[in-house]
Amino acid sequence: MFVVNKKQKFAGLIWMFALLSVAFASAAPAAQPAPRSNGLAQTPPVGWSSWNNFGDDINEQIVIETIDAMIANGMRDAGYVFVNLDDGWQRYKGARRDHPLEFDPKKFPRGISYLADYAHQRGMKLGIYSGPGQTTCAGYTGSEGHEAEDARMFANWGVDHLKYDSCCSHREAPKEELQKIFRTMSNALMTQKHGIVLHACHCGWGDIWEWAAGLGVNHWRIGQDISDDFNYPGNREQYYFDVLDQLDRGVGLEKYAGPGHWNDYDMLIVGLDGQSKQLVGTGASNIEYRTHFSLWAMVSSPMLVGADVRKLDQYSLETLTNKEIVALNQDPAGNIAHKVRDDGDLEVFARELADGSHAVLLLNRGAATATMTFSPRADLQAPMDRYSIRDLWKHRDLGTYDIPFTTEVQSHEARVFRIRQLATSANGRSVSDAAEQELAR
Ligand code: GAL
């Protein structure tokens, strides 16, 4: 008689399990990680980050004054709730194997949780910075090998956002290696009770847009660091991207972004005026900064102001606090603007908004003022017989149109409009005409 003893039974089970695993593995779709969501950043993070102006020269006083200034100047109420410490909050420079990760008590005498509380009490959020290496990009201790411990520490401090920066290294590394880096931190953050938005700062290497959302990353840089330039010929120092470089880099990547996971075109340079202690570049004109801001809103990039908000001039403040433009960035549908027309220097970008209206941006990259025309039928492939137009920089309704809309756009300017299809009522008057007349009375 064939007797099966316990040991054989056990071995048999193991074999069965192994065979089943192989069968399942070969049936499963290859490589692509299953989508994961931490439920955060349903609209792109909007706020301030210390790096573009201050570099690593930051401290508690700057952060508190920044929060106070953002409340006093209307930025918080316009949607700027994140206040993010970038590199330089750490106590030690050098490898993590030689030093712990702690806040610098000279720069932050009351610690990070004091600042998180200070922000939270005022309806704002606090962000922090680290990286997957032994050191961060500015040479401070990184998180390598201590991801779980650091995630716990950040969560205990009440931190709401983590910029996790690989310093644009590992350019040629296999995707699996890159994924492991960001997966490890994402998993560590997801086990915390306190939700922390994860920014993978990785210069777009390894086609990060294809896989980062699947790891639970909320936004990822698509290109190299921004410089304080609108359109510098080539790349400054053969590395930096100006505003138009970032914009062009994003063309084709629209489909990877949406609620909870965004293409990040890097921090805003509005108001730096070539004065940054940290960024290269000679600054841009008021119009160019406004164009940059409008574009970042249209593509729903995170919008983190890099300037010293305690000293913003009136024009920059008006640019940043244009609630109608911020609303495009924060539109709950999360549709990213596409370039719908490219006539050399004259380009049209458009996106559909949650309420069915469309945002349209006319960009003139050329050196002279140009006349530009926008046609809903041709540019949106939307058969709008009658539509209303609102100018989002002039804050004015321009009226009702049934023909293409023509206007002047200055050199390097972006005009931004919200257009709405009008239903026609039985008596031939458009419903919206009637509503506008109501308003005028
Ligand atoms: C760079 C990053 C910058 C800033 C800096 C800090 O890699 O792109 O935005 O975070 O590191 O050292």
Short mmCIF file of C-alpha atoms and ligand atoms in Angstrom, two decimals:
data_model
loop_
_atom_site.label_atom_id
_atom_site.label_comp_id
_atom_site.label_asym_id
_atom_site.label_seq_id
_atom_site.Cartn_x
_atom_site.Cartn_y
_atom_site.Cartn_z
CA MET A 1 0.00 0.00 0.00
CA PHE A 2 1.20 3.48 -0.82
CA VAL A 3 1.40 5.30 2.47
CA VAL A 4 1.86 9.04 2.55
CA ASN A 5 3.56 10.20 5.71
CA LYS A 6 3.30 13.72 7.18
CA LYS A 7 6.59 14.82 5.68
CA GLN A 8 5.53 13.74 2.17
CA LYS A 9 2.15 15.40 2.62
CA PHE A 10 3.90 18.65 3.52
CA ALA A 11 6.28 18.37 0.54
CA GLY A 12 3.30 17.72 -1.73
CA LEU A 13 1.54 20.81 -0.48
CA ILE A 14 4.61 22.92 -1.07
CA TRP A 15 4.84 21.64 -4.65
CA MET A 16 1.20 22.38 -5.26
CA PHE A 17 1.63 25.87 -3.87
CA ALA A 18 4.71 26.45 -6.05
CA LEU A 19 2.90 25.25 -9.19
CA LEU A 20 -0.12 27.44 -8.43
CA SER A 21 2.11 30.47 -7.85
CA VAL A 22 3.88 29.92 -11.18
CA ALA A 23 0.52 29.55 -12.94
CA PHE A 24 -0.81 32.75 -11.36
CA ALA A 25 2.39 34.66 -12.02
CA SER A 26 2.39 33.81 -15.73
CA ALA A 27 -1.30 34.76 -16.00
CA ALA A 28 -0.73 38.13 -14.28
CA PRO A 29 0.02 41.19 -16.43
CA ALA A 30 3.73 42.02 -16.55
CA ALA A 31 5.68 44.60 -14.52
CA GLN A 32 3.15 47.46 -14.18
CA PRO A 33 2.45 47.91 -10.45
CA ALA A 34 -1.21 47.96 -9.44
CA PRO A 35 -2.49 51.54 -8.92
CA ARG A 36 -2.28 52.62 -5.32
CA SER A 37 -3.72 55.66 -3.71
CA ASN A 38 -3.21 57.31 -0.36
CA GLY A 39 -6.32 59.39 -1.08
CA LEU A 40 -4.34 62.64 -0.89
CA ALA A 41 -3.69 65.51 -3.32
CA GLN A 42 -6.96 65.12 -5.19
CA THR A 43 -6.05 68.56 -6.53
CA PRO A 44 -2.41 69.65 -6.98
CA PRO A 45 -0.61 70.92 -3.86
CA VAL A 46 -0.44 74.72 -3.83
CA GLY A 47 1.71 76.70 -1.41
CA TRP A 48 5.29 77.79 -0.82
CA SER A 49 8.65 76.04 -0.72
CA SER A 50 11.83 77.40 0.81
CA TRP A 51 14.33 76.27 -1.83
CA ASN A 52 14.06 78.62 -4.80
CA ASN A 53 14.84 81.73 -2.81
CA PHE A 54 16.56 80.64 0.39
CA GLY A 55 18.42 77.46 -0.54
CA ASP A 56 19.42 75.71 2.68
CA ASP A 57 19.61 79.00 4.61
CA ILE A 58 16.27 78.50 6.39
CA ASN A 59 15.09 78.72 9.97
CA GLU A 60 12.05 78.84 12.23
CA GLN A 61 11.70 82.59 12.02
CA ILE A 62 11.57 82.56 8.21
CA VAL A 63 8.90 79.85 8.25
CA ILE A 64 6.74 81.61 10.84
CA GLU A 65 7.05 84.94 9.08
CA THR A 66 6.20 83.22 5.80
CA ILE A 67 3.04 81.69 7.24
CA ASP A 68 2.03 85.03 8.77
CA ALA A 69 2.72 86.85 5.50
CA MET A 70 0.69 84.34 3.47
CA ILE A 71 -2.26 84.93 5.75
CA ALA A 72 -1.88 88.72 5.74
CA ASN A 73 -1.38 89.07 1.98
CA GLY A 74 -4.29 86.82 1.01
CA MET A 75 -2.27 83.91 -0.36
CA ARG A 76 -3.65 81.38 2.12
CA ASP A 77 -7.20 82.39 1.26
CA ALA A 78 -6.37 82.09 -2.44
CA GLY A 79 -5.43 78.43 -1.84
CA TYR A 80 -1.75 78.48 -0.86
CA VAL A 81 -1.87 76.16 2.14
CA PHE A 82 1.38 74.18 1.92
CA VAL A 83 4.48 75.63 3.57
CA ASN A 84 7.29 73.29 2.64
CA LEU A 85 10.75 73.10 4.14
CA ASP A 86 13.18 72.00 1.47
CA ASP A 87 16.75 70.79 2.05
CA GLY A 88 18.65 72.34 4.97
CA TRP A 89 16.41 71.69 8.01
CA GLN A 90 18.60 68.76 9.10
CA ARG A 91 21.20 68.95 11.83
CA TYR A 92 24.06 67.08 10.19
CA LYS A 93 25.84 67.12 6.92
CA GLY A 94 27.34 63.78 5.89
CA ALA A 95 26.29 60.17 5.43
CA ARG A 96 23.36 58.70 7.29
CA ARG A 97 25.49 55.78 8.39
CA ASP A 98 27.54 58.30 10.40
CA HIS A 99 24.76 60.58 11.70
CA PRO A 100 21.12 60.38 12.76
CA LEU A 101 18.44 62.42 10.98
CA GLU A 102 17.42 65.24 13.33
CA PHE A 103 16.29 68.83 12.92
CA ASP A 104 18.93 71.47 13.41
CA PRO A 105 18.20 72.91 16.88
CA LYS A 106 20.00 76.15 16.04
CA LYS A 107 17.80 76.79 13.02
CA PHE A 108 14.63 75.28 14.51
CA PRO A 109 14.84 75.75 18.29
CA ARG A 110 11.24 74.64 18.93
CA GLY A 111 11.41 71.73 16.49
CA ILE A 112 9.38 70.75 13.46
CA SER A 113 6.21 69.76 15.31
CA TYR A 114 5.99 73.32 16.64
CA LEU A 115 5.88 74.57 13.04
CA ALA A 116 3.39 71.90 11.97
CA ASP A 117 1.09 72.95 14.84
CA TYR A 118 1.60 76.60 13.96
CA ALA A 119 0.56 75.89 10.35
CA HIS A 120 -2.37 73.63 11.28
CA GLN A 121 -3.82 76.13 13.74
CA ARG A 122 -3.99 78.56 10.83
CA GLY A 123 -5.55 76.20 8.29
CA MET A 124 -2.25 75.45 6.58
CA LYS A 125 0.01 72.42 6.13
CA LEU A 126 3.70 71.78 6.65
CA GLY A 127 6.01 69.96 4.26
CA ILE A 128 9.47 68.49 4.77
CA TYR A 129 12.30 67.16 2.62
CA SER A 130 14.52 64.10 2.50
CA GLY A 131 16.07 61.73 0.00
CA PRO A 132 16.75 58.07 -0.62
CA GLY A 133 20.54 58.35 -0.46
CA GLN A 134 23.09 58.50 2.36
CA THR A 135 23.09 62.25 1.83
CA THR A 136 20.61 64.69 0.29
CA CYS A 137 21.45 66.90 -2.66
CA ALA A 138 22.82 69.66 -0.42
CA GLY A 139 24.89 67.09 1.52
CA TYR A 140 22.68 66.58 4.62
CA THR A 141 21.88 63.16 6.05
CA GLY A 142 19.43 61.21 3.88
CA SER A 143 16.95 58.46 4.65
CA GLU A 144 18.69 55.43 3.10
CA GLY A 145 18.04 52.33 5.20
CA HIS A 146 15.88 54.29 7.66
CA GLU A 147 12.76 54.89 5.61
CA ALA A 148 10.28 53.40 8.10
CA GLU A 149 11.83 55.23 11.03
CA ASP A 150 11.87 58.55 9.17
CA ALA A 151 8.30 58.20 7.92
CA ARG A 152 7.21 57.59 11.51
CA MET A 153 9.15 60.61 12.71
CA PHE A 154 7.64 62.89 10.02
CA ALA A 155 4.14 61.62 10.82
CA ASN A 156 4.68 62.12 14.56
CA TRP A 157 5.74 65.67 13.88
CA GLY A 158 2.48 66.20 11.99
CA VAL A 159 4.15 66.80 8.65
CA ASP A 160 1.74 66.76 5.66
CA HIS A 161 4.02 66.60 2.63
CA LEU A 162 7.36 64.96 1.84
CA LYS A 163 9.60 65.92 -1.04
CA TYR A 164 11.72 62.83 -1.55
CA ASP A 165 14.63 63.81 -3.72
CA SER A 166 17.00 61.50 -5.56
CA CYS A 167 19.05 64.52 -6.72
CA CYS A 168 18.53 63.53 -10.34
CA SER A 169 20.98 60.69 -9.79
CA HIS A 170 20.40 57.14 -11.11
CA ARG A 171 19.76 58.59 -14.55
CA GLU A 172 20.61 55.33 -16.24
CA ALA A 173 19.42 53.03 -13.45
CA PRO A 174 16.96 50.29 -14.34
CA LYS A 175 13.35 51.24 -13.65
CA GLU A 176 13.03 48.46 -11.05
CA GLU A 177 15.77 50.10 -8.98
CA LEU A 178 14.08 53.49 -9.15
CA GLN A 179 10.71 52.00 -8.33
CA LYS A 180 12.16 50.28 -5.29
CA ILE A 181 13.45 53.61 -3.96
CA PHE A 182 10.09 55.34 -4.14
CA ARG A 183 8.04 52.27 -3.24
CA THR A 184 9.97 51.84 -0.01
CA MET A 185 9.19 55.37 1.16
CA SER A 186 5.64 55.29 -0.14
CA ASN A 187 4.93 52.08 1.79
CA ALA A 188 6.50 53.55 4.89
CA LEU A 189 4.30 56.65 4.65
CA MET A 190 1.17 54.66 3.97
CA THR A 191 1.49 52.78 7.23
CA GLN A 192 1.25 56.06 9.17
CA LYS A 193 -2.09 57.23 10.50
CA HIS A 194 -1.31 60.80 9.51
CA GLY A 195 -1.55 61.20 5.72
CA ILE A 196 1.55 62.57 4.00
CA VAL A 197 1.57 63.69 0.37
CA LEU A 198 4.55 62.15 -1.44
CA HIS A 199 6.52 64.08 -4.03
CA ALA A 200 9.07 62.02 -5.98
CA CYS A 201 11.66 64.54 -7.08
CA HIS A 202 13.48 62.71 -9.80
CA CYS A 203 13.93 64.96 -12.84
CA GLY A 204 11.75 62.70 -14.95
CA TRP A 205 14.35 59.96 -15.37
CA GLY A 206 13.16 56.41 -15.97
CA ASP A 207 9.85 57.66 -17.42
CA ILE A 208 8.69 58.15 -13.86
CA TRP A 209 5.25 59.35 -15.03
CA GLU A 210 4.52 55.82 -16.24
CA TRP A 211 4.86 54.12 -12.88
CA ALA A 212 4.94 56.59 -9.99
CA ALA A 213 1.18 56.81 -9.52
CA GLY A 214 1.11 53.03 -9.22
CA LEU A 215 3.40 53.30 -6.20
CA GLY A 216 1.23 55.88 -4.47
CA VAL A 217 3.35 58.91 -5.43
CA ASN A 218 1.26 62.09 -5.57
CA HIS A 219 3.47 64.17 -7.86
CA TRP A 220 6.71 63.72 -9.71
CA ARG A 221 9.04 66.19 -11.34
CA ILE A 222 9.04 65.80 -15.11
CA GLY A 223 12.30 67.63 -15.78
CA GLN A 224 15.45 69.14 -14.41
CA ASP A 225 15.44 72.09 -11.97
CA ILE A 226 13.82 75.26 -13.19
CA SER A 227 15.99 78.34 -13.67
CA ASP A 228 14.75 81.87 -13.17
CA ASP A 229 14.28 82.41 -16.91
CA PHE A 230 11.35 82.46 -19.29
CA ASN A 231 13.23 81.32 -22.36
CA TYR A 232 17.00 81.04 -22.06
CA PRO A 233 18.63 79.80 -25.28
CA GLY A 234 19.53 76.14 -24.71
CA ASN A 235 19.87 75.01 -21.09
CA ARG A 236 21.67 77.22 -18.59
CA GLU A 237 24.83 75.41 -17.50
CA GLN A 238 23.67 72.72 -19.91
CA TYR A 239 21.27 71.51 -17.28
CA TYR A 240 18.55 73.91 -16.11
CA PHE A 241 15.12 74.15 -17.71
CA ASP A 242 13.45 77.52 -18.22
CA VAL A 243 9.65 78.01 -18.25
CA LEU A 244 9.18 77.06 -21.91
CA ASP A 245 11.51 74.05 -21.58
CA GLN A 246 9.34 72.71 -18.75
CA LEU A 247 6.20 73.38 -20.76
CA ASP A 248 7.53 71.55 -23.82
CA ARG A 249 8.71 68.66 -21.67
CA GLY A 250 5.13 68.14 -20.50
CA VAL A 251 3.62 67.80 -23.97
CA GLY A 252 2.54 64.17 -24.34
CA LEU A 253 2.59 63.51 -20.58
CA GLU A 254 -0.91 64.87 -19.91
CA LYS A 255 -2.47 61.43 -19.79
CA TYR A 256 -0.40 60.36 -16.80
CA ALA A 257 -1.78 63.04 -14.48
CA GLY A 258 -5.11 63.30 -12.69
CA PRO A 259 -6.61 63.54 -9.21
CA GLY A 260 -4.09 62.21 -6.69
CA HIS A 261 -1.16 62.03 -9.12
CA TRP A 262 0.28 65.01 -10.97
CA ASN A 263 3.05 65.93 -13.36
CA ASP A 264 5.23 68.44 -11.52
CA TYR A 265 6.76 71.19 -13.68
CA ASP A 266 8.90 72.37 -10.70
CA MET A 267 8.38 75.25 -8.31
CA LEU A 268 7.20 78.69 -9.35
CA ILE A 269 9.73 81.42 -10.11
CA VAL A 270 7.19 84.28 -9.99
CA GLY A 271 8.63 87.18 -8.00
CA LEU A 272 12.24 85.96 -7.87
CA ASP A 273 13.32 88.72 -10.27
CA GLY A 274 16.77 87.25 -10.73
CA GLN A 275 17.49 87.85 -7.02
CA SER A 276 17.33 84.27 -5.75
CA LYS A 277 20.19 83.17 -3.52
CA GLN A 278 19.78 79.73 -4.94
CA LEU A 279 18.54 79.59 -8.52
CA VAL A 280 20.50 80.47 -11.60
CA GLY A 281 18.83 82.84 -14.08
CA THR A 282 18.41 86.54 -14.54
CA GLY A 283 14.68 86.76 -13.92
CA ALA A 284 11.70 87.31 -16.18
CA SER A 285 9.35 90.22 -16.92
CA ASN A 286 6.02 90.66 -15.15
CA ILE A 287 4.18 89.43 -18.23
CA GLU A 288 6.44 86.38 -18.50
CA TYR A 289 5.97 85.46 -14.84
CA ARG A 290 2.22 85.77 -15.32
CA THR A 291 2.39 83.53 -18.38
CA HIS A 292 4.40 80.96 -16.42
CA PHE A 293 1.80 81.02 -13.66
CA SER A 294 -1.09 80.66 -16.12
CA LEU A 295 0.61 77.71 -17.80
CA TRP A 296 1.28 75.87 -14.52
CA ALA A 297 -2.38 76.36 -13.65
CA MET A 298 -3.53 75.01 -17.03
CA VAL A 299 -1.45 71.84 -16.78
CA SER A 300 -2.36 71.34 -13.10
CA SER A 301 1.21 71.28 -11.92
CA PRO A 302 1.71 71.65 -8.17
CA MET A 303 2.22 75.39 -7.64
CA LEU A 304 4.76 76.06 -4.91
CA VAL A 305 5.87 79.66 -4.80
CA GLY A 306 9.63 79.99 -4.46
CA ALA A 307 9.90 83.72 -3.79
CA ASP A 308 10.20 85.41 -0.41
CA VAL A 309 6.49 86.03 0.18
CA ARG A 310 7.25 88.58 2.91
CA LYS A 311 8.49 90.94 0.21
CA LEU A 312 6.30 90.34 -2.83
CA ASP A 313 5.60 93.39 -4.96
CA GLN A 314 2.00 94.23 -5.83
CA TYR A 315 2.13 92.88 -9.37
CA SER A 316 3.52 89.47 -8.30
CA LEU A 317 0.96 89.24 -5.51
CA GLU A 318 -1.86 90.02 -7.91
CA THR A 319 -0.51 87.35 -10.24
CA LEU A 320 -0.35 84.69 -7.55
CA THR A 321 -3.67 85.50 -5.93
CA ASN A 322 -5.76 85.49 -9.08
CA LYS A 323 -8.37 83.08 -7.76
CA GLU A 324 -9.86 82.48 -11.20
CA ILE A 325 -6.51 81.14 -12.41
CA VAL A 326 -5.87 79.14 -9.23
CA ALA A 327 -9.34 77.62 -9.74
CA LEU A 328 -8.22 76.16 -13.09
CA ASN A 329 -5.32 74.44 -11.35
CA GLN A 330 -7.62 73.16 -8.63
CA ASP A 331 -10.50 72.13 -10.87
CA PRO A 332 -11.82 68.85 -9.44
CA ALA A 333 -12.03 67.11 -12.83
CA GLY A 334 -8.23 67.25 -13.04
CA ASN A 335 -8.17 67.34 -16.85
CA ILE A 336 -4.76 68.54 -17.98
CA ALA A 337 -4.62 71.19 -20.70
CA HIS A 338 -3.50 69.93 -24.09
CA LYS A 339 -1.86 71.96 -26.80
CA VAL A 340 -4.70 72.08 -29.30
CA ARG A 341 -2.99 74.30 -31.86
CA ASP A 342 0.62 75.00 -32.71
CA ASP A 343 1.19 77.74 -35.27
CA GLY A 344 4.91 78.20 -34.69
CA ASP A 345 5.22 80.86 -32.02
CA LEU A 346 1.48 80.98 -31.45
CA GLU A 347 0.02 78.15 -29.43
CA VAL A 348 -3.39 77.37 -27.98
CA PHE A 349 -3.91 75.21 -24.90
CA ALA A 350 -7.32 74.07 -23.67
CA ARG A 351 -8.93 71.89 -21.04
CA GLU A 352 -12.44 70.97 -20.08
CA LEU A 353 -13.47 71.90 -16.55
CA ALA A 354 -15.71 70.03 -14.14
CA ASP A 355 -18.74 72.23 -14.88
CA GLY A 356 -18.50 71.59 -18.63
CA SER A 357 -16.97 74.97 -19.48
CA HIS A 358 -13.51 75.14 -21.08
CA ALA A 359 -10.36 77.02 -20.12
CA VAL A 360 -8.44 78.32 -23.11
CA LEU A 361 -4.96 79.82 -23.09
CA LEU A 362 -3.49 81.73 -26.03
CA LEU A 363 0.31 81.83 -25.84
CA ASN A 364 2.53 84.09 -27.91
CA ARG A 365 6.12 82.85 -27.73
CA GLY A 366 7.22 85.33 -30.39
CA ALA A 367 8.97 88.68 -30.10
CA ALA A 368 6.11 90.88 -31.36
CA THR A 369 2.45 91.36 -30.49
CA ALA A 370 0.28 89.00 -32.52
CA THR A 371 -3.37 88.64 -33.40
CA MET A 372 -4.68 85.27 -32.38
CA THR A 373 -7.95 83.58 -33.15
CA PHE A 374 -9.66 80.87 -31.22
CA SER A 375 -12.42 78.74 -32.63
CA PRO A 376 -14.29 76.30 -30.37
CA ARG A 377 -15.30 74.27 -33.39
CA ALA A 378 -11.80 73.95 -34.82
CA ASP A 379 -9.75 74.00 -31.63
CA LEU A 380 -11.98 72.09 -29.23
CA GLN A 381 -13.84 70.04 -31.78
CA ALA A 382 -16.87 71.24 -29.85
CA PRO A 383 -19.83 72.35 -31.93
CA MET A 384 -20.58 75.51 -29.95
CA ASP A 385 -22.89 77.73 -31.97
CA ARG A 386 -23.03 80.32 -29.24
CA TYR A 387 -20.67 80.72 -26.36
CA SER A 388 -19.74 83.27 -23.73
CA ILE A 389 -16.19 84.31 -22.95
CA ARG A 390 -14.69 85.54 -19.72
CA ASP A 391 -11.19 87.01 -19.52
CA LEU A 392 -9.59 85.53 -16.39
CA TRP A 393 -6.87 88.17 -16.11
CA LYS A 394 -9.12 91.15 -16.73
CA HIS A 395 -11.86 89.54 -14.61
CA ARG A 396 -14.39 90.60 -17.22
CA ASP A 397 -17.10 88.87 -19.22
CA LEU A 398 -16.42 89.76 -22.83
CA GLY A 399 -19.82 88.84 -24.19
CA THR A 400 -21.49 86.25 -26.35
CA TYR A 401 -19.98 84.94 -29.59
CA ASP A 402 -21.14 82.80 -32.46
CA ILE A 403 -18.00 83.27 -34.56
CA PRO A 404 -14.32 82.54 -33.72
CA PHE A 405 -12.86 84.88 -31.14
CA THR A 406 -9.97 87.13 -32.19
CA THR A 407 -7.73 89.13 -29.89
CA GLU A 408 -4.23 90.58 -29.49
CA VAL A 409 -1.59 88.78 -27.47
CA GLN A 410 1.61 90.57 -26.52
CA SER A 411 5.04 89.04 -26.88
CA HIS A 412 5.46 86.27 -24.25
CA GLU A 413 1.98 86.86 -22.96
CA ALA A 414 -0.68 84.24 -22.25
CA ARG A 415 -4.30 85.37 -22.39
CA VAL A 416 -6.58 83.05 -20.44
CA PHE A 417 -10.31 82.69 -20.99
CA ARG A 418 -13.15 80.59 -19.73
CA ILE A 419 -15.66 79.79 -22.41
CA ARG A 420 -19.07 78.38 -21.87
CA GLN A 421 -21.46 76.91 -24.39
CA LEU A 422 -24.80 78.69 -24.37
CA ALA A 423 -28.09 76.94 -24.70
CA THR A 424 -30.51 78.75 -26.97
CA SER A 425 -34.00 79.27 -25.59
CA ALA A 426 -37.24 78.99 -27.57
CA ASN A 427 -37.37 82.75 -28.31
CA GLY A 428 -33.91 82.67 -29.87
CA ARG A 429 -32.18 84.49 -27.00
CA SER A 430 -29.45 82.50 -25.41
CA VAL A 431 -30.16 81.46 -21.85
CA SER A 432 -26.94 83.05 -20.75
CA ASP A 433 -27.74 86.38 -22.49
CA ALA A 434 -30.84 86.51 -20.38
CA ALA A 435 -28.81 85.74 -17.26
CA GLU A 436 -26.28 88.43 -18.12
CA GLN A 437 -29.04 91.00 -18.56
CA GLU A 438 -30.39 89.98 -15.22
CA LEU A 439 -27.03 90.68 -13.69
CA ALA A 440 -26.69 94.05 -15.43
CA ARG A 441 -29.90 95.37 -13.95
C1 GAL B 1 17.56 69.42 -6.05
C2 GAL B 1 16.10 69.72 -6.29
C3 GAL B 1 15.80 71.11 -5.79
C4 GAL B 1 16.15 71.20 -4.33
C5 GAL B 1 17.59 70.75 -4.08
C6 GAL B 1 17.90 70.64 -2.59
O1 GAL B 1 17.84 68.15 -6.51
O2 GAL B 1 15.82 69.60 -7.65
O3 GAL B 1 14.46 71.43 -6.02
O4 GAL B 1 15.27 70.40 -3.59
O5 GAL B 1 17.85 69.50 -4.67
O6 GAL B 1 19.20 70.26 -2.32
#
